[in-house]
Amino acid sequence: MATHEEIAGSLQAFADSYNKNERLKIMNRDWDRVVQIKATDVESVHTLILKDGVLSLVEGAAGSPDLTVISDSETLADIFYGDITPTEPYNNGTLRIMGSEDDIIRLDFISLMIWGE
Amino acid sequence: MKRVVSVSLGSSRRDHKVEVELLGEKFEIARKGTDGDFDRALELLKELDGKVDAIGLGGIDVYLFVRQKRYAIRDGLKLMEAVKVTPVVDGSGLKNTLEREVVRFLAGETGLIKKGTRVLMVSSVDRFGMAEALCEAGCDVTFGDLIFAAGIPYPIKTMDELEDIANKTLPEMVKMPFHMIYPTGKKQESQDEAKVQKFARYYHDAEVIAGDFHLIRRFMPSGLKGQVILTNTTTGEDVGFLREKGAGTLVTTTPEYGGRSFGTNVMEAVLVAILGKPWSEITAEDYLDMLKKLDFRPRILKL
């Protein structure tokens, strides 16, 4: 089980990697979205806000989310640190993402562009 | 008579059967769509296994080639592995050879493709051979993979960037349920109106629009100005659709039989049946040699 702080650390690492990637910022200039991340086994809610291509992290719930990402704390930390990809937990139901299918694919794509080898 | 059947995840409305003679041998070629029903496709494949000479898998890719790397789509592999006896192909082997040749033919013999021609490839990771050949011909190619598959308005302009993005994303994308990355079943009969509007400029700016027909169709806006459509499988209905949108010329990479062009998976299955060799032993040279013997030429239709 990961702690709230570990999840926060993973999300910050994700946001930092994203913001260092100029190509991703250009790609997402048109895509303003609010993504809420909730853990199922610890009290932990964060919000990633993508605006004008730049990604920021906020503690707790903020705004009304376009996408909601729900999983156990360990899986969340693993995904956002890039230790695992979201595909497998998404396919086996460990990871749930609520939102439009287009938005889900785009979020998945961003994570692959950050951590993909 | 040899029997070749294409089992497709696409719409059953496109089903078709013809008899043709190739190199002195009679073939019955049929296409059976399963309207996006994966389980029905699995059942049909098991039913046909051992009873026909070759099977093509349509409406789904199994292998995607990015230069020397090969990625296998998980759902496609499941279908392929359901067939134990009969040779089964997805068309990727033929695509990688035939479609390169078609681009060279169009550049050398027709003037439809020239140095500097603006080409939109709606998707290129599923036909890397065509993408490479278009670049070799000196075309100004926009690879629309991110635009149309992920909704990201980012035109990829070089093979190096295409390769970089493909190698980062494909290892995971191929594990996703296929319907999330490609229109199957009923989706093949409709357009994605939001993307049609949002990304119309890429179609309007191009002189040639190339790639998989279902993708071309799904995002095609009205008001084209005589563009050339370079694709694979089309029906009479598709030709009407392209005329209505304002396209000027249709080039299909596979020849016409009985009023329509079959998918590369069907034609590859036919070639495998003629060659009579295990698929794993068939080389690009075998395909090229066979294409020459059959005098395969693209179909070019003024719309």
Coordinates of C-alpha atoms in Angstrom, one line a residue:
Chain A
M1 CA 0.0 0.0 0.0
A2 CA 1.3 3.4 -0.9
T3 CA 0.7 6.5 1.2
H4 CA -1.0 9.7 0.3
E5 CA 2.4 11.4 0.1
E6 CA 3.8 8.7 -2.2
I7 CA 0.9 9.2 -4.6
A8 CA 1.5 13.0 -4.4
G9 CA 5.1 12.3 -5.2
S10 CA 4.3 10.2 -8.2
L11 CA 1.8 12.7 -9.6
Q12 CA 4.4 15.5 -9.1
A13 CA 7.0 13.4 -11.0
F14 CA 4.4 12.8 -13.8
A15 CA 3.6 16.5 -14.0
D16 CA 7.3 17.5 -14.0
S17 CA 8.1 15.0 -16.7
Y18 CA 5.2 16.2 -18.7
N19 CA 6.1 19.9 -18.4
K20 CA 9.7 19.2 -19.4
N21 CA 8.4 17.7 -22.7
E22 CA 8.0 20.6 -25.1
R23 CA 6.4 18.4 -27.7
L24 CA 3.7 17.2 -25.4
K25 CA 2.9 20.8 -24.4
I26 CA 2.5 21.7 -28.0
M27 CA 0.3 18.6 -28.6
N28 CA -2.1 19.4 -25.8
R29 CA -2.5 23.2 -26.3
D30 CA -6.1 22.6 -27.4
W31 CA -6.9 20.2 -24.6
D32 CA -7.9 21.8 -21.3
R33 CA -9.0 19.1 -18.9
V34 CA -9.4 18.4 -15.2
V35 CA -8.4 15.0 -14.1
Q36 CA -9.2 13.7 -10.6
I37 CA -7.2 10.9 -9.1
K38 CA -8.7 8.9 -6.2
A39 CA -7.2 6.0 -4.3
T40 CA -9.6 3.3 -3.1
D41 CA -7.6 2.0 -0.1
V42 CA -6.3 5.2 1.5
E43 CA -7.7 8.7 1.9
S44 CA -6.1 10.4 -1.1
V45 CA -7.6 12.7 -3.8
H46 CA -5.5 14.8 -6.2
T47 CA -6.4 16.9 -9.2
L48 CA -4.3 17.3 -12.3
I49 CA -5.2 20.4 -14.3
L50 CA -4.2 20.7 -17.9
K51 CA -4.5 24.2 -19.2
D52 CA -3.0 25.7 -22.4
G53 CA -0.7 22.7 -22.6
V54 CA 0.7 23.1 -19.1
L55 CA 0.0 20.5 -16.4
S56 CA -0.4 21.4 -12.7
L57 CA -1.1 19.4 -9.6
V58 CA -3.5 20.4 -6.8
E59 CA -4.1 18.5 -3.6
G60 CA -7.7 17.4 -3.1
A61 CA -10.7 17.8 -5.4
A62 CA -10.7 20.9 -7.5
G63 CA -13.3 21.9 -10.2
S64 CA -15.5 19.4 -11.9
P65 CA -13.5 16.6 -13.4
D66 CA -13.6 15.6 -17.1
L67 CA -11.8 12.4 -16.2
T68 CA -11.6 10.5 -12.9
V69 CA -8.9 7.9 -12.4
I70 CA -9.6 5.4 -9.6
S71 CA -7.4 2.6 -8.3
D72 CA -5.6 1.3 -5.3
S73 CA -2.8 3.5 -3.9
E74 CA 0.0 1.1 -5.0
T75 CA -1.2 1.0 -8.6
L76 CA -1.7 4.7 -8.8
A77 CA 1.9 5.4 -7.5
D78 CA 3.3 2.8 -9.9
I79 CA 1.5 4.2 -12.9
F80 CA 2.4 7.9 -12.2
Y81 CA 6.0 7.0 -11.4
G82 CA 6.1 5.1 -14.7
D83 CA 7.0 1.8 -13.1
I84 CA 4.0 0.2 -14.9
T85 CA 1.9 1.3 -17.8
P86 CA -1.8 2.0 -17.4
T87 CA -2.9 -0.5 -20.0
E88 CA -2.6 -3.7 -18.0
P89 CA -4.4 -2.5 -14.9
Y90 CA -7.0 -0.8 -17.1
N91 CA -7.6 -4.0 -19.0
N92 CA -7.9 -6.2 -15.9
G93 CA -10.2 -3.7 -14.0
T94 CA -7.7 -2.7 -11.3
L95 CA -7.7 0.8 -12.8
R96 CA -10.9 2.5 -13.7
I97 CA -11.1 5.7 -15.7
M98 CA -14.3 7.6 -16.0
G99 CA -14.7 10.0 -18.9
S100 CA -15.2 10.0 -22.6
E101 CA -13.4 7.2 -24.6
D102 CA -11.6 9.9 -26.6
D103 CA -10.3 11.5 -23.4
I104 CA -9.2 8.2 -22.0
I105 CA -7.2 7.3 -25.1
R106 CA -5.6 10.7 -25.1
L107 CA -4.6 10.5 -21.4
D108 CA -3.2 7.0 -22.0
F109 CA -1.3 8.3 -24.9
I110 CA 0.2 11.2 -22.8
S111 CA 1.4 8.7 -20.2
L112 CA 3.0 6.5 -22.9
M113 CA 4.7 9.6 -24.4
I114 CA 6.2 10.5 -21.0
W115 CA 7.3 7.1 -19.9
G116 CA 7.4 5.1 -23.2
E117 CA 10.7 3.6 -24.2
Chain B
M1 CA -11.4 -25.0 -56.9
K2 CA -9.5 -23.3 -54.1
R3 CA -11.5 -21.5 -51.4
V4 CA -10.3 -18.4 -49.7
V5 CA -12.3 -16.7 -47.0
S6 CA -11.8 -13.4 -45.3
V7 CA -13.3 -13.2 -41.8
S8 CA -13.7 -9.6 -40.9
L9 CA -14.7 -7.7 -37.8
G10 CA -16.2 -5.2 -40.1
S11 CA -19.8 -4.8 -41.2
S12 CA -21.6 -7.8 -42.8
R13 CA -23.1 -5.3 -45.3
R14 CA -19.8 -5.5 -47.2
D15 CA -20.0 -9.3 -47.6
H16 CA -19.1 -10.5 -51.1
K17 CA -18.3 -13.6 -53.0
V18 CA -16.6 -14.0 -56.4
E19 CA -15.0 -16.7 -58.5
V20 CA -11.8 -15.8 -60.4
E21 CA -9.1 -17.6 -62.3
L22 CA -5.6 -16.9 -61.3
L23 CA -2.6 -18.5 -63.0
G24 CA -4.9 -21.1 -64.5
E25 CA -6.4 -22.0 -61.1
K26 CA -10.0 -21.3 -60.1
F27 CA -10.6 -19.5 -56.8
E28 CA -13.7 -18.8 -54.8
I29 CA -13.0 -15.7 -52.7
A30 CA -15.5 -14.8 -50.0
R31 CA -15.7 -12.1 -47.3
K32 CA -17.7 -12.6 -44.2
G33 CA -18.2 -9.7 -41.8
T34 CA -19.1 -10.2 -38.1
D35 CA -20.3 -6.6 -37.4
G36 CA -17.6 -6.1 -34.7
D37 CA -18.6 -9.2 -32.8
F38 CA -15.3 -10.7 -31.7
D39 CA -16.8 -14.0 -30.4
R40 CA -18.6 -14.5 -33.7
A41 CA -15.4 -14.0 -35.6
L42 CA -13.6 -16.6 -33.3
E43 CA -16.4 -19.1 -33.9
L44 CA -16.4 -18.6 -37.6
L45 CA -12.6 -19.0 -37.8
K46 CA -12.8 -22.3 -35.9
E47 CA -15.6 -23.4 -38.2
L48 CA -13.5 -22.7 -41.3
D49 CA -10.2 -24.0 -40.0
G50 CA -9.2 -27.1 -42.1
K51 CA -12.1 -26.6 -44.5
V52 CA -10.7 -23.8 -46.8
D53 CA -7.3 -23.3 -48.4
A54 CA -6.5 -20.0 -46.7
I55 CA -8.1 -17.5 -44.4
G56 CA -7.6 -13.7 -44.3
L57 CA -8.3 -11.7 -41.2
G58 CA -10.1 -8.5 -42.0
G59 CA -11.2 -5.4 -40.1
I60 CA -8.3 -5.9 -37.7
D61 CA -4.5 -5.9 -38.0
V62 CA -2.4 -8.4 -36.3
Y63 CA 1.1 -7.2 -37.1
L64 CA 2.2 -3.6 -37.3
F65 CA 5.7 -3.0 -38.8
V66 CA 7.9 0.0 -37.9
R67 CA 11.0 -0.5 -40.0
Q68 CA 12.5 -3.7 -38.6
K69 CA 10.3 -3.8 -35.5
R70 CA 7.1 -5.8 -35.4
Y71 CA 4.3 -5.2 -32.9
A72 CA 1.4 -7.7 -32.5
I73 CA -2.1 -6.5 -31.7
R74 CA -3.3 -8.7 -28.8
D75 CA -6.9 -9.0 -30.1
G76 CA -5.6 -9.8 -33.6
L77 CA -3.3 -12.5 -32.2
K78 CA -6.2 -14.1 -30.3
L79 CA -8.1 -14.5 -33.6
M80 CA -5.1 -15.8 -35.5
E81 CA -4.3 -18.3 -32.8
A82 CA -7.8 -19.8 -33.1
V83 CA -6.9 -21.2 -36.5
K84 CA -4.8 -24.3 -36.1
V85 CA -4.6 -25.9 -39.6
T86 CA -5.4 -23.5 -42.4
P87 CA -2.9 -20.8 -43.2
V88 CA -4.2 -17.5 -41.8
V89 CA -2.9 -14.0 -42.7
D90 CA -3.8 -10.4 -41.8
G91 CA -2.5 -8.7 -45.0
S92 CA 0.5 -7.1 -43.3
G93 CA 3.0 -9.1 -45.4
L94 CA 1.5 -8.1 -48.6
K95 CA 0.9 -4.5 -47.5
N96 CA 4.6 -4.1 -46.8
T97 CA 5.4 -5.2 -50.4
L98 CA 2.5 -4.4 -52.7
E99 CA 1.8 -1.0 -51.3
R100 CA 5.4 0.1 -51.8
E101 CA 5.1 -1.1 -55.4
V102 CA 1.8 0.7 -55.9
V103 CA 3.4 4.1 -54.8
R104 CA 6.3 3.5 -57.2
F105 CA 3.9 2.7 -60.0
L106 CA 1.9 5.8 -59.4
A107 CA 5.0 7.9 -59.2
G108 CA 6.6 6.4 -62.3
E109 CA 3.6 5.7 -64.6
T110 CA 0.8 8.1 -63.7
G111 CA 1.9 11.4 -62.4
L112 CA -0.6 11.1 -59.6
I113 CA 2.3 11.2 -57.2
K114 CA 5.2 13.6 -57.7
K115 CA 7.9 15.2 -55.7
G116 CA 6.3 17.7 -53.4
T117 CA 2.8 16.2 -53.6
R118 CA 1.0 17.0 -50.3
V119 CA -0.2 13.7 -48.9
L120 CA -2.2 13.1 -45.8
M121 CA -1.9 9.6 -44.4
V122 CA -4.7 9.2 -42.0
S123 CA -2.8 6.4 -40.3
S124 CA 0.6 5.1 -41.2
V125 CA 1.7 2.7 -38.5
D126 CA -0.6 0.1 -40.1
R127 CA 1.0 0.7 -43.6
F128 CA 4.6 1.6 -42.9
G129 CA 5.7 0.4 -46.3
M130 CA 3.4 2.9 -48.1
A131 CA 4.6 5.7 -45.7
E132 CA 8.2 5.0 -46.5
A133 CA 7.5 4.8 -50.3
L134 CA 5.7 8.1 -50.3
C135 CA 8.6 9.7 -48.5
E136 CA 11.1 8.1 -50.9
A137 CA 9.0 9.6 -53.8
G138 CA 9.7 13.0 -52.3
C139 CA 6.1 13.7 -51.2
D140 CA 5.3 16.2 -48.5
V141 CA 3.6 13.8 -46.1
T142 CA 1.5 14.5 -43.1
F143 CA 1.2 11.5 -40.9
G144 CA -2.2 11.8 -39.2
D145 CA -1.8 9.0 -36.6
L146 CA -2.0 11.2 -33.6
I147 CA -4.7 13.4 -35.1
F148 CA -7.2 10.7 -35.9
A149 CA -6.4 7.9 -33.5
A150 CA -5.8 10.1 -30.4
G151 CA -7.5 13.3 -31.3
I152 CA -4.3 15.3 -30.9
P153 CA -3.9 18.0 -33.5
Y154 CA -0.2 17.3 -34.1
P155 CA 0.8 16.5 -37.6
I156 CA 3.8 14.3 -37.8
K157 CA 6.0 15.4 -40.6
T158 CA 9.0 13.1 -40.7
M159 CA 9.6 9.3 -40.7
D160 CA 12.0 9.7 -37.8
E161 CA 9.4 11.4 -35.6
L162 CA 6.8 8.8 -36.7
E163 CA 9.2 6.0 -35.8
D164 CA 10.0 7.7 -32.4
I165 CA 6.3 8.1 -31.5
A166 CA 5.3 4.7 -32.7
N167 CA 8.1 3.0 -30.7
K168 CA 7.0 4.8 -27.6
T169 CA 3.3 4.2 -27.9
L170 CA 2.7 1.0 -29.9
P171 CA 4.1 -1.5 -27.3
E172 CA 1.2 -0.6 -25.1
M173 CA -1.4 0.5 -27.6
V174 CA -1.4 -3.0 -29.1
K175 CA -2.6 -4.3 -25.8
M176 CA -5.7 -2.1 -25.7
P177 CA -9.1 -3.5 -26.8
F178 CA -9.0 -3.2 -30.6
H179 CA -12.4 -1.3 -30.8
M180 CA -10.7 1.6 -28.8
I181 CA -8.0 2.1 -31.5
Y182 CA -9.9 1.3 -34.7
P183 CA -13.5 1.6 -35.8
T184 CA -15.2 -1.8 -35.9
G185 CA -18.7 -3.0 -36.7
K186 CA -21.4 -0.3 -36.9
K187 CA -18.7 2.5 -36.4
Q188 CA -17.5 1.7 -39.9
E189 CA -20.9 2.9 -41.3
S190 CA -20.8 6.3 -39.5
Q191 CA -18.6 9.3 -39.3
D192 CA -17.0 10.9 -36.2
E193 CA -18.7 14.3 -36.7
A194 CA -16.7 16.1 -34.1
K195 CA -13.4 15.0 -35.7
V196 CA -14.7 15.6 -39.2
Q197 CA -15.3 19.2 -38.3
K198 CA -12.2 19.7 -36.1
F199 CA -9.7 18.2 -38.5
A200 CA -11.3 19.0 -41.9
R201 CA -8.3 21.3 -42.8
Y202 CA -5.9 18.4 -43.1
Y203 CA -8.1 16.7 -45.8
H204 CA -8.7 20.0 -47.6
D205 CA -5.0 20.9 -47.6
A206 CA -3.9 17.5 -49.1
E207 CA -3.7 16.6 -52.7
V208 CA -3.6 12.8 -51.9
I209 CA -5.4 11.2 -49.0
A210 CA -3.9 7.8 -48.2
G211 CA -4.5 4.9 -45.8
D212 CA -7.1 2.5 -44.5
F213 CA -10.4 3.2 -46.1
H214 CA -12.5 2.9 -42.9
L215 CA -10.4 5.6 -41.3
I216 CA -10.4 7.8 -44.4
R217 CA -14.2 7.5 -44.5
R218 CA -14.8 8.1 -40.8
F219 CA -13.1 11.5 -40.8
M220 CA -13.7 12.7 -44.3
P221 CA -15.3 16.2 -44.6
S222 CA -17.4 17.5 -47.5
G223 CA -16.0 20.0 -50.0
L224 CA -13.0 18.1 -51.3
K225 CA -11.5 19.6 -54.5
G226 CA -10.7 16.5 -56.6
Q227 CA -8.2 14.9 -54.2
V228 CA -6.7 11.5 -55.0
I229 CA -7.8 8.7 -52.6
L230 CA -5.1 6.0 -52.2
T231 CA -6.5 3.1 -50.2
N232 CA -7.3 -0.6 -50.1
T233 CA -10.9 -1.9 -49.9
T234 CA -13.8 -0.1 -51.4
T235 CA -17.3 -1.1 -52.5
G236 CA -19.7 0.6 -55.0
E237 CA -21.3 2.4 -52.1
D238 CA -17.9 3.7 -51.0
V239 CA -17.3 5.1 -54.5
G240 CA -20.6 7.0 -54.3
F241 CA -19.5 8.4 -50.9
L242 CA -16.2 9.6 -52.3
R243 CA -17.9 11.3 -55.2
E244 CA -20.4 13.0 -52.9
K245 CA -17.5 14.4 -50.8
G246 CA -15.7 15.8 -53.9
A247 CA -12.8 13.4 -54.3
G248 CA -11.4 13.2 -57.8
T249 CA -9.7 9.9 -58.3
L250 CA -9.8 6.6 -56.4
V251 CA -6.7 4.3 -56.4
T252 CA -7.1 1.0 -54.8
T253 CA -3.9 -1.0 -54.2
T254 CA -5.6 -4.4 -54.9
P255 CA -7.3 -5.2 -58.2
E256 CA -11.0 -5.2 -58.8
Y257 CA -12.9 -8.5 -58.9
G258 CA -16.7 -8.5 -59.4
G259 CA -17.0 -4.8 -59.1
R260 CA -15.0 -4.2 -55.9
S261 CA -11.5 -4.4 -54.5
F262 CA -10.8 -6.9 -51.8
G263 CA -8.7 -6.1 -48.8
T264 CA -5.0 -6.9 -48.7
N265 CA -5.7 -9.7 -46.2
V266 CA -7.8 -11.5 -48.9
M267 CA -5.2 -11.0 -51.6
E268 CA -2.5 -12.2 -49.3
A269 CA -4.5 -15.3 -48.4
V270 CA -4.9 -15.9 -52.2
L271 CA -1.2 -15.7 -52.7
V272 CA -0.5 -18.0 -49.8
A273 CA -2.9 -20.5 -51.3
I274 CA -1.1 -20.3 -54.7
L275 CA 2.4 -20.5 -53.1
G276 CA 1.4 -23.5 -51.0
K277 CA 4.2 -22.7 -48.5
P278 CA 3.8 -22.1 -44.7
W279 CA 3.3 -18.3 -44.1
S280 CA 6.4 -18.1 -42.0
E281 CA 8.6 -19.2 -44.9
I282 CA 7.1 -16.8 -47.4
T283 CA 9.4 -13.8 -48.2
A284 CA 8.8 -10.4 -49.7
E285 CA 10.5 -11.6 -52.9
D286 CA 7.9 -14.5 -53.1
Y287 CA 5.1 -11.9 -53.0
L288 CA 6.8 -9.6 -55.5
D289 CA 7.5 -12.5 -57.9
M290 CA 3.9 -13.6 -57.6
L291 CA 2.5 -10.1 -58.1
K292 CA 4.6 -9.8 -61.3
K293 CA 3.2 -13.2 -62.6
L294 CA -0.3 -12.1 -61.8
D295 CA 0.3 -8.7 -63.4
F296 CA -1.2 -7.0 -60.3
R297 CA -1.9 -3.4 -61.0
P298 CA -3.7 -0.8 -58.8
R299 CA -7.2 0.1 -59.9
I300 CA -7.4 3.8 -60.9
L301 CA -10.9 5.2 -61.1
K302 CA -11.9 8.7 -62.1
L303 CA -14.7 9.8 -59.8

